[in-house]
């Protein structure tokens, strides 16, 4: 009973919490890992890496579109990035999104009528969508569950968002945001590569989760087929 209470308490504390900046791909082992299955740990690392990828994309987009961070009125690009990062990790939409979250925010951020910091809104919307698809969490433990279908859907949404980012134009025919470039002046596909990494991680996690639940069903079916009693210790 004590173990169950500890796990329940730990899970409740991490729901939608501000976890601080994700800045490193490697973290020291912590006692909380005792309450994580293999898939829980995989999901936690995947979320960590996906947010890092998203923050790298934000930096690249702000560099190519400096007019966007200047719309915020903040002192520098770095301060603007920090504000978006905190908004994602604390679940607070930027004012320009007027409370919109995940896919609703994503559609609005990529619409021609949006007038605010489009980079910040776009990155926040994807980050919000990722957290929502993972059940509103960024760390995962024994008492948590993740729907494999929602993770799969998030991967497909990012593919669509990547295509829209590359193709959407304003009334004058200019890209809403400069990202990938294939021209006489240069070749830059780093945006597509980074988005591809996020999609690959999401697809891998959805496969792992799907197999996990499938194996639970298969093992139960085996127990019925061979009339085996299930172990109790």
CSV table of C-alpha atoms in Angstrom, one decimal:
chain,number,residue,atom,x,y,z
A,1,UNK,CA,0.0,0.0,0.0
A,2,UNK,CA,2.9,2.3,0.8
A,3,UNK,CA,4.3,1.7,-2.7
A,4,UNK,CA,1.0,2.5,-4.4
A,5,UNK,CA,0.6,5.7,-2.4
A,6,UNK,CA,4.1,6.8,-3.3
A,7,UNK,CA,3.5,6.1,-7.1
A,8,UNK,CA,0.1,7.9,-7.0
A,9,UNK,CA,1.6,10.9,-5.2
A,10,UNK,CA,4.5,11.1,-7.6
A,11,UNK,CA,2.3,10.9,-10.7
A,12,UNK,CA,0.0,13.6,-9.4
A,13,UNK,CA,2.9,16.0,-8.8
A,14,UNK,CA,4.1,15.8,-12.3
A,15,UNK,CA,0.9,16.4,-14.2
A,16,UNK,CA,1.4,19.5,-16.3
A,17,UNK,CA,4.1,20.8,-14.0
A,18,UNK,CA,6.8,23.3,-15.0
A,19,UNK,CA,9.8,21.0,-15.3
A,20,UNK,CA,12.4,23.6,-16.1
A,21,UNK,CA,14.3,23.9,-19.3
A,22,UNK,CA,15.1,20.8,-21.3
A,23,UNK,CA,18.7,21.5,-22.2
A,24,UNK,CA,20.6,18.2,-22.2
A,25,UNK,CA,20.0,14.9,-23.8
A,26,UNK,CA,21.5,13.0,-20.9
A,27,UNK,CA,20.4,13.3,-17.2
A,28,UNK,CA,21.7,11.5,-14.1
A,29,UNK,CA,19.7,8.6,-12.8
A,30,UNK,CA,17.1,9.6,-10.2
A,31,UNK,CA,15.1,7.7,-7.6
A,32,UNK,CA,11.9,8.4,-9.6
A,33,UNK,CA,13.1,6.0,-12.3
A,34,UNK,CA,12.2,3.2,-9.9
A,35,UNK,CA,8.6,4.0,-10.7
A,36,UNK,CA,9.1,3.8,-14.5
A,37,UNK,CA,8.6,0.9,-16.9
A,38,UNK,CA,10.7,0.6,-20.0
A,39,UNK,CA,8.0,2.4,-22.1
A,40,UNK,CA,7.6,5.1,-19.4
A,41,UNK,CA,11.3,5.8,-19.6
A,42,UNK,CA,11.2,5.7,-23.4
A,43,UNK,CA,8.3,8.2,-23.5
A,44,UNK,CA,10.0,10.5,-21.0
A,45,UNK,CA,13.3,10.6,-23.0
A,46,UNK,CA,11.3,11.0,-26.3
A,47,UNK,CA,9.4,14.0,-24.9
A,48,UNK,CA,12.7,15.5,-23.7
A,49,UNK,CA,14.4,15.1,-27.1
A,50,UNK,CA,11.3,16.3,-29.0
A,51,UNK,CA,11.1,19.5,-27.0
A,52,UNK,CA,14.8,20.0,-27.5
A,53,UNK,CA,14.3,19.6,-31.3
A,54,UNK,CA,11.4,22.0,-31.1
A,55,UNK,CA,13.6,24.6,-29.3
A,56,UNK,CA,16.3,24.2,-32.0
A,57,UNK,CA,13.7,24.8,-34.6
A,58,UNK,CA,12.5,27.9,-32.8
A,59,UNK,CA,16.0,29.3,-32.8
A,60,UNK,CA,16.4,28.6,-36.5
A,61,UNK,CA,13.1,30.2,-37.4
A,62,UNK,CA,13.7,33.3,-35.3
A,63,UNK,CA,17.1,33.7,-37.0
A,64,UNK,CA,15.5,33.5,-40.4
A,65,UNK,CA,12.5,35.6,-39.4
A,66,UNK,CA,13.8,38.2,-37.0
A,67,UNK,CA,10.7,40.4,-37.5
A,68,UNK,CA,8.7,37.8,-35.6
A,69,UNK,CA,10.4,38.0,-32.2
A,70,UNK,CA,10.5,41.8,-32.5
A,71,UNK,CA,6.7,41.8,-32.6
A,72,UNK,CA,6.8,40.6,-28.9
A,73,UNK,CA,8.5,43.8,-27.7
A,74,UNK,CA,11.0,41.7,-25.8
A,75,UNK,CA,14.6,42.8,-25.5
A,76,UNK,CA,16.2,40.0,-27.6
A,77,UNK,CA,15.7,36.8,-29.6
A,78,UNK,CA,17.0,34.8,-26.6
A,79,UNK,CA,14.5,36.4,-24.3
A,80,UNK,CA,11.7,35.7,-26.8
A,81,UNK,CA,12.8,32.0,-27.0
A,82,UNK,CA,12.8,31.7,-23.3
A,83,UNK,CA,9.3,33.0,-23.0
A,84,UNK,CA,8.0,30.5,-25.5
A,85,UNK,CA,9.8,27.7,-23.8
A,86,UNK,CA,8.3,28.6,-20.5
A,87,UNK,CA,4.9,28.9,-22.1
A,88,UNK,CA,5.1,25.3,-23.4
A,89,UNK,CA,6.4,23.8,-20.2
A,90,UNK,CA,3.9,25.7,-18.0
A,91,UNK,CA,0.9,25.2,-20.4
A,92,UNK,CA,0.3,29.0,-20.8
A,93,UNK,CA,-0.5,30.1,-24.4
A,94,UNK,CA,1.2,33.3,-25.6
A,95,UNK,CA,-1.2,36.3,-25.5
A,96,UNK,CA,-1.4,36.4,-29.3
A,97,UNK,CA,-3.1,32.9,-29.3
A,98,UNK,CA,-5.9,34.1,-27.0
A,99,UNK,CA,-6.0,30.9,-25.0
A,100,UNK,CA,-5.8,28.5,-28.0
A,101,UNK,CA,-4.0,25.2,-27.5
A,102,UNK,CA,-2.6,22.3,-29.5
A,103,UNK,CA,-4.2,21.8,-33.0
A,104,UNK,CA,-6.5,24.8,-32.7
A,105,UNK,CA,-3.5,27.0,-31.9
A,106,UNK,CA,-1.6,25.3,-34.8
A,107,UNK,CA,-4.3,26.1,-37.3
A,108,UNK,CA,-4.5,29.7,-36.2
A,109,UNK,CA,-0.7,30.2,-36.1
A,110,UNK,CA,-0.5,29.1,-39.8
A,111,UNK,CA,-3.4,31.2,-40.9
A,112,UNK,CA,-2.8,34.4,-43.0
A,113,UNK,CA,-5.0,36.4,-40.6
A,114,UNK,CA,-2.6,35.8,-37.6
A,115,UNK,CA,-0.8,39.0,-36.9
A,116,UNK,CA,1.3,38.2,-33.8
A,117,UNK,CA,4.7,36.5,-33.4
A,118,UNK,CA,4.1,33.6,-35.8
A,119,UNK,CA,7.3,31.7,-34.8
A,120,UNK,CA,6.4,31.8,-31.1
A,121,UNK,CA,2.8,30.8,-31.8
A,122,UNK,CA,3.8,28.0,-34.2
A,123,UNK,CA,6.4,26.5,-31.8
A,124,UNK,CA,4.1,26.8,-28.8
A,125,UNK,CA,1.2,25.1,-30.7
A,126,UNK,CA,3.4,22.1,-31.6
A,127,UNK,CA,4.7,21.9,-28.1
A,128,UNK,CA,1.2,22.1,-26.7
A,129,UNK,CA,0.0,19.4,-29.1
A,130,UNK,CA,2.8,17.1,-28.1
A,131,UNK,CA,2.0,17.4,-24.4
A,132,UNK,CA,-1.7,16.9,-25.0
A,133,UNK,CA,-1.1,13.8,-27.1
A,134,UNK,CA,0.9,12.4,-24.2
A,135,UNK,CA,-1.9,12.8,-21.7
A,136,UNK,CA,-0.8,16.3,-20.6
A,137,UNK,CA,2.5,15.1,-19.2
A,138,UNK,CA,6.2,15.4,-20.0
A,139,UNK,CA,7.4,12.7,-17.6
A,140,UNK,CA,5.7,9.3,-17.3
A,141,UNK,CA,5.4,6.7,-14.5
A,142,UNK,CA,3.6,3.5,-13.6
A,143,UNK,CA,0.3,5.1,-13.0
A,144,UNK,CA,0.3,7.0,-16.3
A,145,UNK,CA,-1.1,5.8,-19.6
A,146,UNK,CA,-0.4,7.1,-23.1
A,147,UNK,CA,-2.8,6.5,-26.0
A,148,UNK,CA,-0.7,5.1,-28.9
A,149,UNK,CA,-3.3,6.5,-31.4
A,150,UNK,CA,-2.9,10.0,-30.1
A,151,UNK,CA,0.9,9.8,-30.4
A,152,UNK,CA,0.5,8.5,-33.9
A,153,UNK,CA,-1.9,11.4,-34.8
A,154,UNK,CA,0.6,13.9,-33.4
A,155,UNK,CA,3.2,12.6,-35.8
A,156,UNK,CA,0.9,13.0,-38.7
A,157,UNK,CA,-0.1,16.5,-37.6
A,158,UNK,CA,3.6,17.5,-37.5
A,159,UNK,CA,4.0,16.2,-41.1
A,160,UNK,CA,1.1,18.3,-42.2
A,161,UNK,CA,2.4,21.4,-40.3
A,162,UNK,CA,5.8,20.9,-41.9
A,163,UNK,CA,4.3,20.9,-45.3
A,164,UNK,CA,2.1,24.0,-44.5
A,165,UNK,CA,5.1,25.8,-43.2
A,166,UNK,CA,6.9,25.3,-46.5
A,167,UNK,CA,3.9,26.2,-48.7
A,168,UNK,CA,1.7,28.8,-47.0
A,169,UNK,CA,1.9,32.3,-48.5
A,170,UNK,CA,0.6,35.7,-47.6
A,171,UNK,CA,-1.6,37.9,-49.9
A,172,UNK,CA,1.6,39.1,-51.6
A,173,UNK,CA,2.8,35.6,-52.4
A,174,UNK,CA,5.6,35.6,-49.7
A,175,UNK,CA,6.1,32.7,-47.4
A,176,UNK,CA,4.4,33.2,-44.0
A,177,UNK,CA,7.8,32.1,-42.5
A,178,UNK,CA,11.1,31.4,-44.1
A,179,UNK,CA,12.3,27.9,-43.3
A,180,UNK,CA,13.8,25.4,-45.8
A,181,UNK,CA,15.6,26.8,-48.8
A,182,UNK,CA,16.5,25.3,-52.2
A,183,UNK,CA,17.7,28.1,-54.5
A,184,UNK,CA,20.7,29.5,-56.3
A,185,UNK,CA,21.6,31.3,-53.0
A,186,UNK,CA,21.8,28.2,-50.9
A,187,UNK,CA,20.5,24.8,-49.8
A,188,UNK,CA,19.1,24.5,-46.3
A,189,UNK,CA,16.9,21.5,-45.4
A,190,UNK,CA,17.8,21.6,-41.6
A,191,UNK,CA,14.1,22.4,-40.7
A,192,UNK,CA,12.8,19.3,-42.5
A,193,UNK,CA,15.5,17.1,-40.9
A,194,UNK,CA,14.7,18.3,-37.4
A,195,UNK,CA,10.9,17.9,-37.9
A,196,UNK,CA,11.7,14.4,-39.3
A,197,UNK,CA,13.5,13.5,-36.1
A,198,UNK,CA,10.4,14.4,-34.1
A,199,UNK,CA,8.1,12.4,-36.3
A,200,UNK,CA,10.4,9.4,-36.2
A,201,UNK,CA,10.5,9.4,-32.3
A,202,UNK,CA,6.7,9.7,-32.1
A,203,UNK,CA,6.2,6.8,-34.6
A,204,UNK,CA,8.6,4.6,-32.7
A,205,UNK,CA,6.9,5.4,-29.4
A,206,UNK,CA,3.5,4.7,-30.8
A,207,UNK,CA,4.8,1.3,-32.1
A,208,UNK,CA,6.2,0.5,-28.7
A,209,UNK,CA,3.0,1.4,-26.9
A,210,UNK,CA,0.9,-0.5,-29.4
A,211,UNK,CA,3.1,-3.6,-29.0
A,212,UNK,CA,3.0,-3.3,-25.2
A,213,UNK,CA,-0.8,-3.4,-25.1
A,214,UNK,CA,-0.9,-6.1,-27.8
A,215,UNK,CA,1.4,-8.3,-25.8
A,216,UNK,CA,-0.8,-7.9,-22.7
A,217,UNK,CA,-3.8,-9.2,-24.7
A,218,UNK,CA,-1.7,-12.0,-26.3
A,219,UNK,CA,-0.4,-13.2,-22.9
A,220,UNK,CA,-3.9,-13.2,-21.5
A,221,UNK,CA,-5.2,-15.2,-24.6
A,222,UNK,CA,-2.3,-17.7,-24.0
A,223,UNK,CA,-3.4,-18.2,-20.4
A,224,UNK,CA,-7.0,-19.0,-21.6
A,225,UNK,CA,-5.8,-21.2,-24.5
A,226,UNK,CA,-3.6,-23.4,-22.3
A,227,UNK,CA,-5.8,-23.2,-19.2
A,228,UNK,CA,-2.9,-21.7,-17.3
A,229,UNK,CA,-3.6,-19.7,-14.1
A,230,UNK,CA,-2.0,-16.3,-14.0
A,231,UNK,CA,0.9,-15.8,-11.6
A,232,UNK,CA,0.1,-14.0,-8.4
A,233,UNK,CA,3.6,-13.4,-7.1
